[in-house]
Every structure is written in structure tokens, then in C-alpha cells.
JSON list of C-alpha atoms and ligand atoms in Angstrom, two decimals:
[
{"chain": "A", "resi": 142, "resn": "UNK", "atom": "CA", "xyz": [-0.05, 0.10, -0.17]},
{"chain": "A", "resi": 143, "resn": "UNK", "atom": "CA", "xyz": [1.28, 3.69, -0.55]},
{"chain": "A", "resi": 144, "resn": "UNK", "atom": "CA", "xyz": [2.41, 5.28, 2.40]},
{"chain": "A", "resi": 145, "resn": "UNK", "atom": "CA", "xyz": [1.55, 8.92, 3.53]},
{"chain": "A", "resi": 146, "resn": "UNK", "atom": "CA", "xyz": [3.94, 11.10, 2.56]},
{"chain": "A", "resi": 147, "resn": "UNK", "atom": "CA", "xyz": [4.93, 13.84, 5.08]},
{"chain": "A", "resi": 148, "resn": "UNK", "atom": "CA", "xyz": [6.50, 16.08, 2.27]},
{"chain": "A", "resi": 149, "resn": "UNK", "atom": "CA", "xyz": [4.84, 19.01, 1.49]},
{"chain": "A", "resi": 150, "resn": "UNK", "atom": "CA", "xyz": [7.83, 20.07, -0.77]},
{"chain": "A", "resi": 151, "resn": "UNK", "atom": "CA", "xyz": [6.59, 21.43, -4.20]},
{"chain": "A", "resi": 152, "resn": "UNK", "atom": "CA", "xyz": [6.94, 18.32, -7.02]},
{"chain": "A", "resi": 153, "resn": "UNK", "atom": "CA", "xyz": [8.78, 17.95, -10.03]},
{"chain": "A", "resi": 154, "resn": "UNK", "atom": "CA", "xyz": [6.88, 16.72, -13.76]},
{"chain": "A", "resi": 155, "resn": "UNK", "atom": "CA", "xyz": [8.70, 13.99, -15.31]},
{"chain": "A", "resi": 156, "resn": "UNK", "atom": "CA", "xyz": [7.98, 12.00, -18.29]},
{"chain": "A", "resi": 157, "resn": "UNK", "atom": "CA", "xyz": [5.38, 8.47, -16.79]},
{"chain": "A", "resi": 158, "resn": "UNK", "atom": "CA", "xyz": [7.25, 5.11, -17.58]},
{"chain": "A", "resi": 159, "resn": "UNK", "atom": "CA", "xyz": [5.86, 1.28, -18.41]},
{"chain": "A", "resi": 160, "resn": "UNK", "atom": "CA", "xyz": [7.83, 0.72, -15.28]},
{"chain": "A", "resi": 161, "resn": "UNK", "atom": "CA", "xyz": [5.65, 3.31, -13.57]},
{"chain": "A", "resi": 162, "resn": "UNK", "atom": "CA", "xyz": [2.36, 1.72, -14.21]},
{"chain": "A", "resi": 163, "resn": "UNK", "atom": "CA", "xyz": [2.19, -0.44, -11.05]},
{"chain": "A", "resi": 164, "resn": "UNK", "atom": "CA", "xyz": [2.08, 3.48, -9.37]},
{"chain": "A", "resi": 165, "resn": "UNK", "atom": "CA", "xyz": [-0.96, 5.18, -12.06]},
{"chain": "A", "resi": 166, "resn": "UNK", "atom": "CA", "xyz": [-2.54, 2.13, -10.28]},
{"chain": "A", "resi": 167, "resn": "UNK", "atom": "CA", "xyz": [-1.72, 2.28, -7.23]},
{"chain": "A", "resi": 168, "resn": "UNK", "atom": "CA", "xyz": [-2.62, 5.87, -6.92]},
{"chain": "A", "resi": 169, "resn": "UNK", "atom": "CA", "xyz": [-5.74, 5.81, -8.85]},
{"chain": "A", "resi": 170, "resn": "UNK", "atom": "CA", "xyz": [-6.92, 3.53, -6.43]},
{"chain": "A", "resi": 171, "resn": "UNK", "atom": "CA", "xyz": [-6.94, 5.65, -3.49]},
{"chain": "A", "resi": 172, "resn": "UNK", "atom": "CA", "xyz": [-7.74, 8.27, -5.87]},
{"chain": "A", "resi": 173, "resn": "UNK", "atom": "CA", "xyz": [-10.52, 7.25, -8.01]},
{"chain": "A", "resi": 174, "resn": "UNK", "atom": "CA", "xyz": [-12.29, 4.66, -5.93]},
{"chain": "A", "resi": 175, "resn": "UNK", "atom": "CA", "xyz": [-15.74, 5.60, -7.92]},
{"chain": "A", "resi": 176, "resn": "UNK", "atom": "CA", "xyz": [-14.42, 5.67, -11.14]},
{"chain": "A", "resi": 177, "resn": "UNK", "atom": "CA", "xyz": [-11.96, 2.71, -11.64]},
{"chain": "A", "resi": 178, "resn": "UNK", "atom": "CA", "xyz": [-10.30, 1.80, -14.36]},
{"chain": "A", "resi": 179, "resn": "UNK", "atom": "CA", "xyz": [-8.44, -1.67, -15.27]},
{"chain": "A", "resi": 180, "resn": "UNK", "atom": "CA", "xyz": [-4.23, -1.42, -15.45]},
{"chain": "A", "resi": 181, "resn": "UNK", "atom": "CA", "xyz": [-4.93, -1.71, -19.64]},
{"chain": "A", "resi": 182, "resn": "UNK", "atom": "CA", "xyz": [-6.30, 1.25, -19.92]},
{"chain": "A", "resi": 183, "resn": "UNK", "atom": "CA", "xyz": [-3.29, 3.11, -18.22]},
{"chain": "A", "resi": 184, "resn": "UNK", "atom": "CA", "xyz": [-1.31, 1.40, -19.99]},
{"chain": "A", "resi": 185, "resn": "UNK", "atom": "CA", "xyz": [-2.62, 1.39, -23.55]},
{"chain": "A", "resi": 186, "resn": "UNK", "atom": "CA", "xyz": [-2.66, 5.35, -22.93]},
{"chain": "A", "resi": 187, "resn": "UNK", "atom": "CA", "xyz": [0.86, 5.42, -22.17]},
{"chain": "A", "resi": 188, "resn": "UNK", "atom": "CA", "xyz": [2.33, 3.04, -25.30]},
{"chain": "A", "resi": 189, "resn": "UNK", "atom": "CA", "xyz": [-0.17, 5.37, -27.38]},
{"chain": "A", "resi": 190, "resn": "UNK", "atom": "CA", "xyz": [1.24, 9.16, -26.00]},
{"chain": "A", "resi": 191, "resn": "UNK", "atom": "CA", "xyz": [3.78, 8.62, -23.81]},
{"chain": "A", "resi": 192, "resn": "UNK", "atom": "CA", "xyz": [4.53, 12.52, -24.43]},
{"chain": "A", "resi": 193, "resn": "UNK", "atom": "CA", "xyz": [0.72, 13.38, -22.68]},
{"chain": "A", "resi": 194, "resn": "UNK", "atom": "CA", "xyz": [1.49, 10.87, -20.08]},
{"chain": "A", "resi": 195, "resn": "UNK", "atom": "CA", "xyz": [3.89, 12.62, -16.81]},
{"chain": "A", "resi": 196, "resn": "UNK", "atom": "CA", "xyz": [4.35, 11.13, -12.85]},
{"chain": "A", "resi": 197, "resn": "UNK", "atom": "CA", "xyz": [4.13, 13.76, -9.83]},
{"chain": "A", "resi": 198, "resn": "UNK", "atom": "CA", "xyz": [6.80, 13.37, -7.72]},
{"chain": "A", "resi": 199, "resn": "UNK", "atom": "CA", "xyz": [7.02, 15.09, -3.92]},
{"chain": "A", "resi": 200, "resn": "UNK", "atom": "CA", "xyz": [10.38, 14.81, -2.15]},
{"chain": "A", "resi": 201, "resn": "UNK", "atom": "CA", "xyz": [11.08, 11.66, -4.58]},
{"chain": "A", "resi": 202, "resn": "UNK", "atom": "CA", "xyz": [8.28, 9.98, -4.73]},
{"chain": "A", "resi": 203, "resn": "UNK", "atom": "CA", "xyz": [5.44, 9.31, -6.55]},
{"chain": "A", "resi": 204, "resn": "UNK", "atom": "CA", "xyz": [2.63, 11.28, -5.09]},
{"chain": "A", "resi": 205, "resn": "UNK", "atom": "CA", "xyz": [0.42, 11.85, -8.41]},
{"chain": "A", "resi": 206, "resn": "UNK", "atom": "CA", "xyz": [-0.38, 11.11, -12.46]},
{"chain": "A", "resi": 207, "resn": "UNK", "atom": "CA", "xyz": [-1.48, 12.72, -15.30]},
{"chain": "A", "resi": 208, "resn": "UNK", "atom": "CA", "xyz": [-2.67, 10.71, -19.26]},
{"chain": "A", "resi": 209, "resn": "UNK", "atom": "CA", "xyz": [-3.64, 13.37, -21.78]},
{"chain": "A", "resi": 210, "resn": "UNK", "atom": "CA", "xyz": [-3.58, 12.52, -25.30]},
{"chain": "A", "resi": 211, "resn": "UNK", "atom": "CA", "xyz": [-5.30, 14.33, -28.90]},
{"chain": "A", "resi": 212, "resn": "UNK", "atom": "CA", "xyz": [-8.55, 13.42, -29.33]},
{"chain": "A", "resi": 213, "resn": "UNK", "atom": "CA", "xyz": [-11.78, 14.15, -31.27]},
{"chain": "A", "resi": 214, "resn": "UNK", "atom": "CA", "xyz": [-14.02, 16.93, -29.80]},
{"chain": "A", "resi": 215, "resn": "UNK", "atom": "CA", "xyz": [-17.54, 16.53, -27.93]},
{"chain": "A", "resi": 216, "resn": "UNK", "atom": "CA", "xyz": [-16.25, 12.39, -28.27]},
{"chain": "A", "resi": 217, "resn": "UNK", "atom": "CA", "xyz": [-14.89, 12.06, -25.07]},
{"chain": "A", "resi": 218, "resn": "UNK", "atom": "CA", "xyz": [-13.92, 7.79, -24.50]},
{"chain": "A", "resi": 219, "resn": "UNK", "atom": "CA", "xyz": [-16.27, 5.04, -22.57]},
{"chain": "A", "resi": 220, "resn": "UNK", "atom": "CA", "xyz": [-15.02, 4.82, -19.05]},
{"chain": "A", "resi": 221, "resn": "UNK", "atom": "CA", "xyz": [-12.43, 1.94, -19.11]},
{"chain": "A", "resi": 222, "resn": "UNK", "atom": "CA", "xyz": [-12.51, 1.75, -22.25]},
{"chain": "A", "resi": 223, "resn": "UNK", "atom": "CA", "xyz": [-9.15, 1.47, -24.54]},
{"chain": "A", "resi": 224, "resn": "UNK", "atom": "CA", "xyz": [-9.16, 3.67, -27.58]},
{"chain": "A", "resi": 225, "resn": "UNK", "atom": "CA", "xyz": [-7.26, 1.82, -30.08]},
{"chain": "A", "resi": 226, "resn": "UNK", "atom": "CA", "xyz": [-5.57, 4.01, -31.98]},
{"chain": "A", "resi": 227, "resn": "UNK", "atom": "CA", "xyz": [-4.59, 8.17, -31.56]},
{"chain": "A", "resi": 228, "resn": "UNK", "atom": "CA", "xyz": [-7.03, 9.59, -33.85]},
{"chain": "A", "resi": 229, "resn": "UNK", "atom": "CA", "xyz": [-5.84, 10.57, -37.28]},
{"chain": "A", "resi": 230, "resn": "UNK", "atom": "CA", "xyz": [-7.38, 13.98, -37.62]},
{"chain": "A", "resi": 231, "resn": "UNK", "atom": "CA", "xyz": [-8.01, 15.41, -33.29]},
{"chain": "A", "resi": 232, "resn": "UNK", "atom": "CA", "xyz": [-9.83, 17.99, -32.61]},
{"chain": "A", "resi": 233, "resn": "UNK", "atom": "CA", "xyz": [-8.60, 18.98, -29.51]},
{"chain": "A", "resi": 234, "resn": "UNK", "atom": "CA", "xyz": [-6.15, 17.49, -26.47]},
{"chain": "A", "resi": 235, "resn": "UNK", "atom": "CA", "xyz": [-8.15, 15.36, -24.43]},
{"chain": "A", "resi": 236, "resn": "UNK", "atom": "CA", "xyz": [-6.97, 15.21, -20.29]},
{"chain": "A", "resi": 237, "resn": "UNK", "atom": "CA", "xyz": [-7.91, 11.94, -19.51]},
{"chain": "A", "resi": 238, "resn": "UNK", "atom": "CA", "xyz": [-7.22, 11.64, -15.58]},
{"chain": "A", "resi": 239, "resn": "UNK", "atom": "CA", "xyz": [-5.10, 14.41, -13.40]},
{"chain": "A", "resi": 240, "resn": "UNK", "atom": "CA", "xyz": [-5.00, 12.63, -10.17]},
{"chain": "A", "resi": 241, "resn": "UNK", "atom": "CA", "xyz": [-2.96, 13.37, -6.81]},
{"chain": "A", "resi": 242, "resn": "UNK", "atom": "CA", "xyz": [-2.42, 12.15, -3.40]},
{"chain": "A", "resi": 243, "resn": "UNK", "atom": "CA", "xyz": [-4.38, 14.28, -0.71]},
{"chain": "A", "resi": 244, "resn": "UNK", "atom": "CA", "xyz": [-0.91, 15.30, 0.59]},
{"chain": "A", "resi": 245, "resn": "UNK", "atom": "CA", "xyz": [0.83, 16.61, -2.60]},
{"chain": "A", "resi": 246, "resn": "UNK", "atom": "CA", "xyz": [-2.89, 18.82, -3.38]},
{"chain": "A", "resi": 247, "resn": "UNK", "atom": "CA", "xyz": [-3.34, 22.94, -2.83]},
{"chain": "A", "resi": 248, "resn": "UNK", "atom": "CA", "xyz": [0.02, 23.45, -3.93]},
{"chain": "A", "resi": 249, "resn": "UNK", "atom": "CA", "xyz": [0.09, 24.62, -7.48]},
{"chain": "A", "resi": 250, "resn": "UNK", "atom": "CA", "xyz": [1.03, 21.48, -9.06]},
{"chain": "A", "resi": 251, "resn": "UNK", "atom": "CA", "xyz": [-2.52, 20.74, -10.34]},
{"chain": "A", "resi": 252, "resn": "UNK", "atom": "CA", "xyz": [-3.05, 24.18, -11.93]},
{"chain": "A", "resi": 253, "resn": "UNK", "atom": "CA", "xyz": [0.74, 24.34, -13.16]},
{"chain": "A", "resi": 254, "resn": "UNK", "atom": "CA", "xyz": [0.82, 20.74, -15.01]},
{"chain": "A", "resi": 255, "resn": "UNK", "atom": "CA", "xyz": [-2.14, 21.94, -16.59]},
{"chain": "A", "resi": 256, "resn": "UNK", "atom": "CA", "xyz": [-0.61, 24.92, -18.28]},
{"chain": "A", "resi": 257, "resn": "UNK", "atom": "CA", "xyz": [2.25, 22.68, -19.69]},
{"chain": "A", "resi": 258, "resn": "UNK", "atom": "CA", "xyz": [-0.31, 20.72, -21.31]},
{"chain": "A", "resi": 259, "resn": "UNK", "atom": "CA", "xyz": [-2.29, 23.33, -22.91]},
{"chain": "A", "resi": 260, "resn": "UNK", "atom": "CA", "xyz": [1.17, 24.59, -23.89]},
{"chain": "A", "resi": 261, "resn": "UNK", "atom": "CA", "xyz": [2.55, 21.02, -25.26]},
{"chain": "A", "resi": 262, "resn": "UNK", "atom": "CA", "xyz": [-1.54, 21.29, -27.25]},
{"chain": "A", "resi": 263, "resn": "UNK", "atom": "CA", "xyz": [-0.93, 24.80, -28.72]},
{"chain": "A", "resi": 264, "resn": "UNK", "atom": "CA", "xyz": [2.78, 23.15, -29.55]},
{"chain": "A", "resi": 265, "resn": "UNK", "atom": "CA", "xyz": [0.91, 20.19, -31.59]},
{"chain": "A", "resi": 266, "resn": "UNK", "atom": "CA", "xyz": [-1.66, 22.86, -33.34]},
{"chain": "A", "resi": 267, "resn": "UNK", "atom": "CA", "xyz": [-4.52, 21.80, -31.56]},
{"chain": "A", "resi": 268, "resn": "UNK", "atom": "CA", "xyz": [-7.06, 24.90, -30.70]},
{"chain": "A", "resi": 269, "resn": "UNK", "atom": "CA", "xyz": [-8.38, 23.91, -27.65]},
{"chain": "A", "resi": 270, "resn": "UNK", "atom": "CA", "xyz": [-8.22, 21.27, -24.27]},
{"chain": "A", "resi": 271, "resn": "UNK", "atom": "CA", "xyz": [-11.15, 19.20, -23.21]},
{"chain": "A", "resi": 272, "resn": "UNK", "atom": "CA", "xyz": [-11.99, 16.52, -20.29]},
{"chain": "A", "resi": 273, "resn": "UNK", "atom": "CA", "xyz": [-14.93, 15.21, -18.36]},
{"chain": "A", "resi": 274, "resn": "UNK", "atom": "CA", "xyz": [-14.49, 16.54, -14.71]},
{"chain": "A", "resi": 275, "resn": "UNK", "atom": "CA", "xyz": [-15.43, 13.78, -11.85]},
{"chain": "A", "resi": 276, "resn": "UNK", "atom": "CA", "xyz": [-16.03, 14.52, -8.20]},
{"chain": "A", "resi": 277, "resn": "UNK", "atom": "CA", "xyz": [-16.36, 17.80, -8.16]},
{"chain": "A", "resi": 278, "resn": "UNK", "atom": "CA", "xyz": [-13.73, 18.55, -9.89]},
{"chain": "A", "resi": 279, "resn": "UNK", "atom": "CA", "xyz": [-15.48, 21.15, -12.02]},
{"chain": "A", "resi": 280, "resn": "UNK", "atom": "CA", "xyz": [-14.41, 24.42, -9.44]},
{"chain": "A", "resi": 281, "resn": "UNK", "atom": "CA", "xyz": [-11.08, 23.60, -10.05]},
{"chain": "A", "resi": 282, "resn": "UNK", "atom": "CA", "xyz": [-11.00, 22.82, -14.15]},
{"chain": "A", "resi": 283, "resn": "UNK", "atom": "CA", "xyz": [-13.02, 26.06, -14.01]},
{"chain": "A", "resi": 284, "resn": "UNK", "atom": "CA", "xyz": [-10.34, 27.90, -12.10]},
{"chain": "A", "resi": 285, "resn": "UNK", "atom": "CA", "xyz": [-7.65, 26.63, -15.03]},
{"chain": "A", "resi": 286, "resn": "UNK", "atom": "CA", "xyz": [-10.42, 28.38, -17.72]},
{"chain": "A", "resi": 287, "resn": "UNK", "atom": "CA", "xyz": [-12.28, 25.03, -18.39]},
{"chain": "A", "resi": 288, "resn": "UNK", "atom": "CA", "xyz": [-15.82, 26.06, -19.26]},
{"chain": "A", "resi": 289, "resn": "UNK", "atom": "CA", "xyz": [-18.95, 23.26, -18.97]},
{"chain": "A", "resi": 290, "resn": "UNK", "atom": "CA", "xyz": [-20.02, 22.06, -22.62]},
{"chain": "A", "resi": 291, "resn": "UNK", "atom": "CA", "xyz": [-24.27, 20.99, -21.78]},
{"chain": "A", "resi": 292, "resn": "UNK", "atom": "CA", "xyz": [-24.88, 18.22, -25.04]},
{"chain": "A", "resi": 293, "resn": "UNK", "atom": "CA", "xyz": [-27.53, 16.42, -25.07]},
{"chain": "A", "resi": 294, "resn": "UNK", "atom": "CA", "xyz": [-25.71, 13.51, -26.51]},
{"chain": "A", "resi": 295, "resn": "UNK", "atom": "CA", "xyz": [-22.65, 14.26, -24.44]},
{"chain": "A", "resi": 296, "resn": "UNK", "atom": "CA", "xyz": [-24.84, 13.26, -20.92]},
{"chain": "A", "resi": 297, "resn": "UNK", "atom": "CA", "xyz": [-25.75, 10.02, -22.63]},
{"chain": "A", "resi": 298, "resn": "UNK", "atom": "CA", "xyz": [-21.99, 10.04, -23.77]},
{"chain": "A", "resi": 299, "resn": "UNK", "atom": "CA", "xyz": [-20.90, 10.66, -20.46]},
{"chain": "A", "resi": 300, "resn": "UNK", "atom": "CA", "xyz": [-22.96, 7.93, -18.11]},
{"chain": "A", "resi": 301, "resn": "UNK", "atom": "CA", "xyz": [-20.59, 6.56, -17.95]},
{"chain": "A", "resi": 302, "resn": "UNK", "atom": "CA", "xyz": [-18.43, 8.81, -15.69]},
{"chain": "A", "resi": 303, "resn": "UNK", "atom": "CA", "xyz": [-21.45, 8.85, -13.69]},
{"chain": "A", "resi": 304, "resn": "UNK", "atom": "CA", "xyz": [-22.20, 12.67, -11.69]},
{"chain": "A", "resi": 305, "resn": "UNK", "atom": "CA", "xyz": [-20.13, 14.26, -14.50]},
{"chain": "A", "resi": 306, "resn": "UNK", "atom": "CA", "xyz": [-19.41, 17.35, -17.06]},
{"chain": "A", "resi": 307, "resn": "UNK", "atom": "CA", "xyz": [-17.48, 18.43, -20.37]},
{"chain": "A", "resi": 308, "resn": "UNK", "atom": "CA", "xyz": [-15.55, 20.73, -20.49]},
{"chain": "A", "resi": 309, "resn": "UNK", "atom": "CA", "xyz": [-13.80, 23.07, -23.40]},
{"chain": "A", "resi": 310, "resn": "UNK", "atom": "CA", "xyz": [-11.13, 25.51, -23.18]},
{"chain": "A", "resi": 311, "resn": "UNK", "atom": "CA", "xyz": [-9.08, 27.06, -25.79]},
{"chain": "A", "resi": 312, "resn": "UNK", "atom": "CA", "xyz": [-5.17, 27.21, -26.09]},
{"chain": "A", "resi": 313, "resn": "UNK", "atom": "CA", "xyz": [-4.89, 30.92, -26.41]},
{"chain": "A", "resi": 314, "resn": "UNK", "atom": "CA", "xyz": [-7.50, 32.11, -23.54]},
{"chain": "A", "resi": 315, "resn": "UNK", "atom": "CA", "xyz": [-5.82, 33.05, -20.48]},
{"chain": "A", "resi": 316, "resn": "UNK", "atom": "CA", "xyz": [-7.60, 31.75, -17.02]},
{"chain": "B", "resi": 248, "resn": "COA", "atom": "C1", "xyz": [-8.58, 18.29, -9.11]},
{"chain": "B", "resi": 248, "resn": "COA", "atom": "C2", "xyz": [-6.88, 17.97, -8.25]},
{"chain": "B", "resi": 248, "resn": "COA", "atom": "C3", "xyz": [-6.07, 17.88, -9.26]},
{"chain": "B", "resi": 248, "resn": "COA", "atom": "C4", "xyz": [-6.71, 19.62, -8.11]},
{"chain": "B", "resi": 248, "resn": "COA", "atom": "O1", "xyz": [-5.49, 19.38, -7.40]},
{"chain": "B", "resi": 248, "resn": "COA", "atom": "P1", "xyz": [-4.86, 21.07, -6.29]},
{"chain": "B", "resi": 248, "resn": "COA", "atom": "O2", "xyz": [-3.53, 20.75, -6.30]},
{"chain": "B", "resi": 248, "resn": "COA", "atom": "O3", "xyz": [-5.92, 21.10, -5.32]},
{"chain": "B", "resi": 248, "resn": "COA", "atom": "O4", "xyz": [-5.04, 22.41, -7.52]},
{"chain": "B", "resi": 248, "resn": "COA", "atom": "P2", "xyz": [-4.43, 23.22, -6.98]},
{"chain": "B", "resi": 248, "resn": "COA", "atom": "O5", "xyz": [-3.29, 23.66, -5.94]},
{"chain": "B", "resi": 248, "resn": "COA", "atom": "O6", "xyz": [-2.82, 23.05, -8.65]},
{"chain": "B", "resi": 248, "resn": "COA", "atom": "O7", "xyz": [-5.19, 24.34, -7.44]},
{"chain": "B", "resi": 248, "resn": "COA", "atom": "C5", "xyz": [-5.13, 25.52, -8.41]},
{"chain": "B", "resi": 248, "resn": "COA", "atom": "C6", "xyz": [-6.54, 26.16, -8.09]},
{"chain": "B", "resi": 248, "resn": "COA", "atom": "O8", "xyz": [-7.26, 25.98, -8.34]},
{"chain": "B", "resi": 248, "resn": "COA", "atom": "C7", "xyz": [-8.08, 25.52, -6.91]},
{"chain": "B", "resi": 248, "resn": "COA", "atom": "N1", "xyz": [-8.81, 24.98, -6.50]},
{"chain": "B", "resi": 248, "resn": "COA", "atom": "C8", "xyz": [-8.47, 23.54, -6.38]},
{"chain": "B", "resi": 248, "resn": "COA", "atom": "N2", "xyz": [-8.90, 22.32, -5.80]},
{"chain": "B", "resi": 248, "resn": "COA", "atom": "C9", "xyz": [-9.98, 23.37, -5.98]},
{"chain": "B", "resi": 248, "resn": "COA", "atom": "C10", "xyz": [-12.14, 23.04, -5.67]},
{"chain": "B", "resi": 248, "resn": "COA", "atom": "N3", "xyz": [-12.43, 22.04, -5.44]},
{"chain": "B", "resi": 248, "resn": "COA", "atom": "N4", "xyz": [-12.86, 23.92, -5.29]},
{"chain": "B", "resi": 248, "resn": "COA", "atom": "C11", "xyz": [-12.02, 25.18, -5.84]},
{"chain": "B", "resi": 248, "resn": "COA", "atom": "N5", "xyz": [-11.30, 25.54, -6.47]},
{"chain": "B", "resi": 248, "resn": "COA", "atom": "C12", "xyz": [-10.35, 24.82, -6.28]},
{"chain": "B", "resi": 248, "resn": "COA", "atom": "C13", "xyz": [-7.41, 25.98, -5.89]},
{"chain": "B", "resi": 248, "resn": "COA", "atom": "O9", "xyz": [-7.43, 26.70, -5.14]},
{"chain": "B", "resi": 248, "resn": "COA", "atom": "C14", "xyz": [-5.91, 26.84, -6.79]},
{"chain": "B", "resi": 248, "resn": "COA", "atom": "O10", "xyz": [-6.65, 28.02, -6.81]},
{"chain": "B", "resi": 248, "resn": "COA", "atom": "P3", "xyz": [-5.43, 29.27, -6.21]},
{"chain": "B", "resi": 248, "resn": "COA", "atom": "O11", "xyz": [-4.98, 29.81, -8.23]},
{"chain": "B", "resi": 248, "resn": "COA", "atom": "O12", "xyz": [-6.52, 30.34, -6.10]},
{"chain": "B", "resi": 248, "resn": "COA", "atom": "O13", "xyz": [-4.89, 28.99, -5.36]},
{"chain": "B", "resi": 248, "resn": "COA", "atom": "C15", "xyz": [-7.39, 17.08, -6.69]},
{"chain": "B", "resi": 248, "resn": "COA", "atom": "O14", "xyz": [-8.13, 17.99, -6.13]},
{"chain": "B", "resi": 248, "resn": "COA", "atom": "C16", "xyz": [-7.53, 16.19, -7.76]},
{"chain": "B", "resi": 248, "resn": "COA", "atom": "O15", "xyz": [-6.23, 15.26, -7.78]},
{"chain": "B", "resi": 248, "resn": "COA", "atom": "N6", "xyz": [-8.68, 15.47, -6.70]},
{"chain": "B", "resi": 248, "resn": "COA", "atom": "C17", "xyz": [-8.96, 13.60, -7.39]},
{"chain": "B", "resi": 248, "resn": "COA", "atom": "C18", "xyz": [-9.08, 13.58, -8.73]},
{"chain": "B", "resi": 248, "resn": "COA", "atom": "C19", "xyz": [-9.62, 14.86, -9.63]},
{"chain": "B", "resi": 248, "resn": "COA", "atom": "O16", "xyz": [-11.09, 15.01, -9.35]},
{"chain": "B", "resi": 248, "resn": "COA", "atom": "N7", "xyz": [-9.28, 15.08, -10.34]},
{"chain": "B", "resi": 248, "resn": "COA", "atom": "C20", "xyz": [-9.92, 15.45, -11.60]},
{"chain": "B", "resi": 248, "resn": "COA", "atom": "C21", "xyz": [-10.59, 14.05, -12.32]},
{"chain": "B", "resi": 248, "resn": "COA", "atom": "S1", "xyz": [-11.69, 15.38, -14.17]}
]
């Protein structure tokens, strides 16, 4: 099991490697009790788009992760479902999952990595970023410049996520 970190030092984001996957699953099991995903889901995203998968380390210990990749706007993948491939013509940069252990929250490291992902989206020529906000995280994403999109087709698509909102922001705007 994960031990609670006592380090409150600022964290550093680094590229995820396949060796990190067991720790990603452990963190996900703690953070996403209501939205479990199988290990092969994380492994597939890392294999398909390693540049969008990062680990947070605080005091030398993994404390969080983010998984993201180019995708199709307004078509969020179902939860706990493989995506097969990165689309040939993506229209958005999709943040699939951002999860921090409780000790690493409130330090600004989540907002920092969102800024890094927005920079990456801009660099690869995508006009916006999108995500499905779960677990009451909508205010955090609004703070990061995302706005909810209300769409009937989307509501159906989000059923696998439980209470969730699809959110989008342009890569040009600053919050
Ligand atoms: C959502 C999460 C990533 C935010 O991490 P965090 O460390 O609290 O975020 P930061 O410290 O970078 O906060 C950035 C800003 O958002 C604000 N914020 C963070 N969570 C918030 C919330 N629930 N409601 C309102 N504002 C919030 C912070 O106050 C901060 O504002 P400031 O810049 O004015 O100080 C983290 O709480 C988490 O891992 N939660 C569980 C998993 C989850 O819900 N992930 C999102 C799935 S879509």
C-alpha cells in the first residue's frame, strides 16, 4: 500500500514510464474509488501517447499522475475503455485523468501541469483542450480556464462516468 507522504515540498512533473504503471494503479485506487479503470487502460494510453503521460514526484516519491492525448472534440472516450489509436485528425487535446494523492494537493502542482498540457496542445497545433470533470472537480477546472459544455448527446455519452461534466477551453485564452 501507499504510505502517506509527510513531505509538503513542491513537486516535479516528469515523463511516465511503463515501470510507473503499478504506482499509477495504486494512486488511482486511492483517488478514483468511484471511477475505477483497469491497468490495461493506463498502459494503452501510455503506449499510444507517452508525451501526454506524466508522473508527479514530491520529495522523491510518486504523488500523482496525468494522462492526456489528442482526441476528437465532443466525443469523450467511455470510462475504462481502450481507445485503440490516436485519431489521425484530432480536434482537441483531451485530459483523460489528473489525480493527486491528498498530501500533494493545494500546492499549485495541478494547475502547473494543466499549463504544461495547454502549452503542449498549442505546440502540436490543437486549438482547444477538453476533459470530463468528475468527483466535484468542476471548480478546479473552471479556475484553469475550462467551461462546461451542455449537450444532450454528451449527457448520454457521460453515463459511464456518473456525475460528470464535459469541459473545454481554447489554448489561446488565459484563465
Ligand atoms: C482536482 C485536483 C487535481 C486539484 O489539485 P490541487 O492540488 O488542489 O490544485 P492546485 O493546488 O493546483 O489548485 C489550483 C487552483 O484551483 C483551486 N482549486 C483546486 N481544487 C478546487 C476545488 N475543488 N474547488 C475550487 N477551487 C479549487 C485552488 O484553490 C487553486 O486556486 P488558486 O490558484 O487561486 O490558489 C486534485 O484535487 C485531485 O487530484 N482530486 C482528485 C482527483 C480528481 O478529481 N481529478 C480530476 C478528475 S477530472
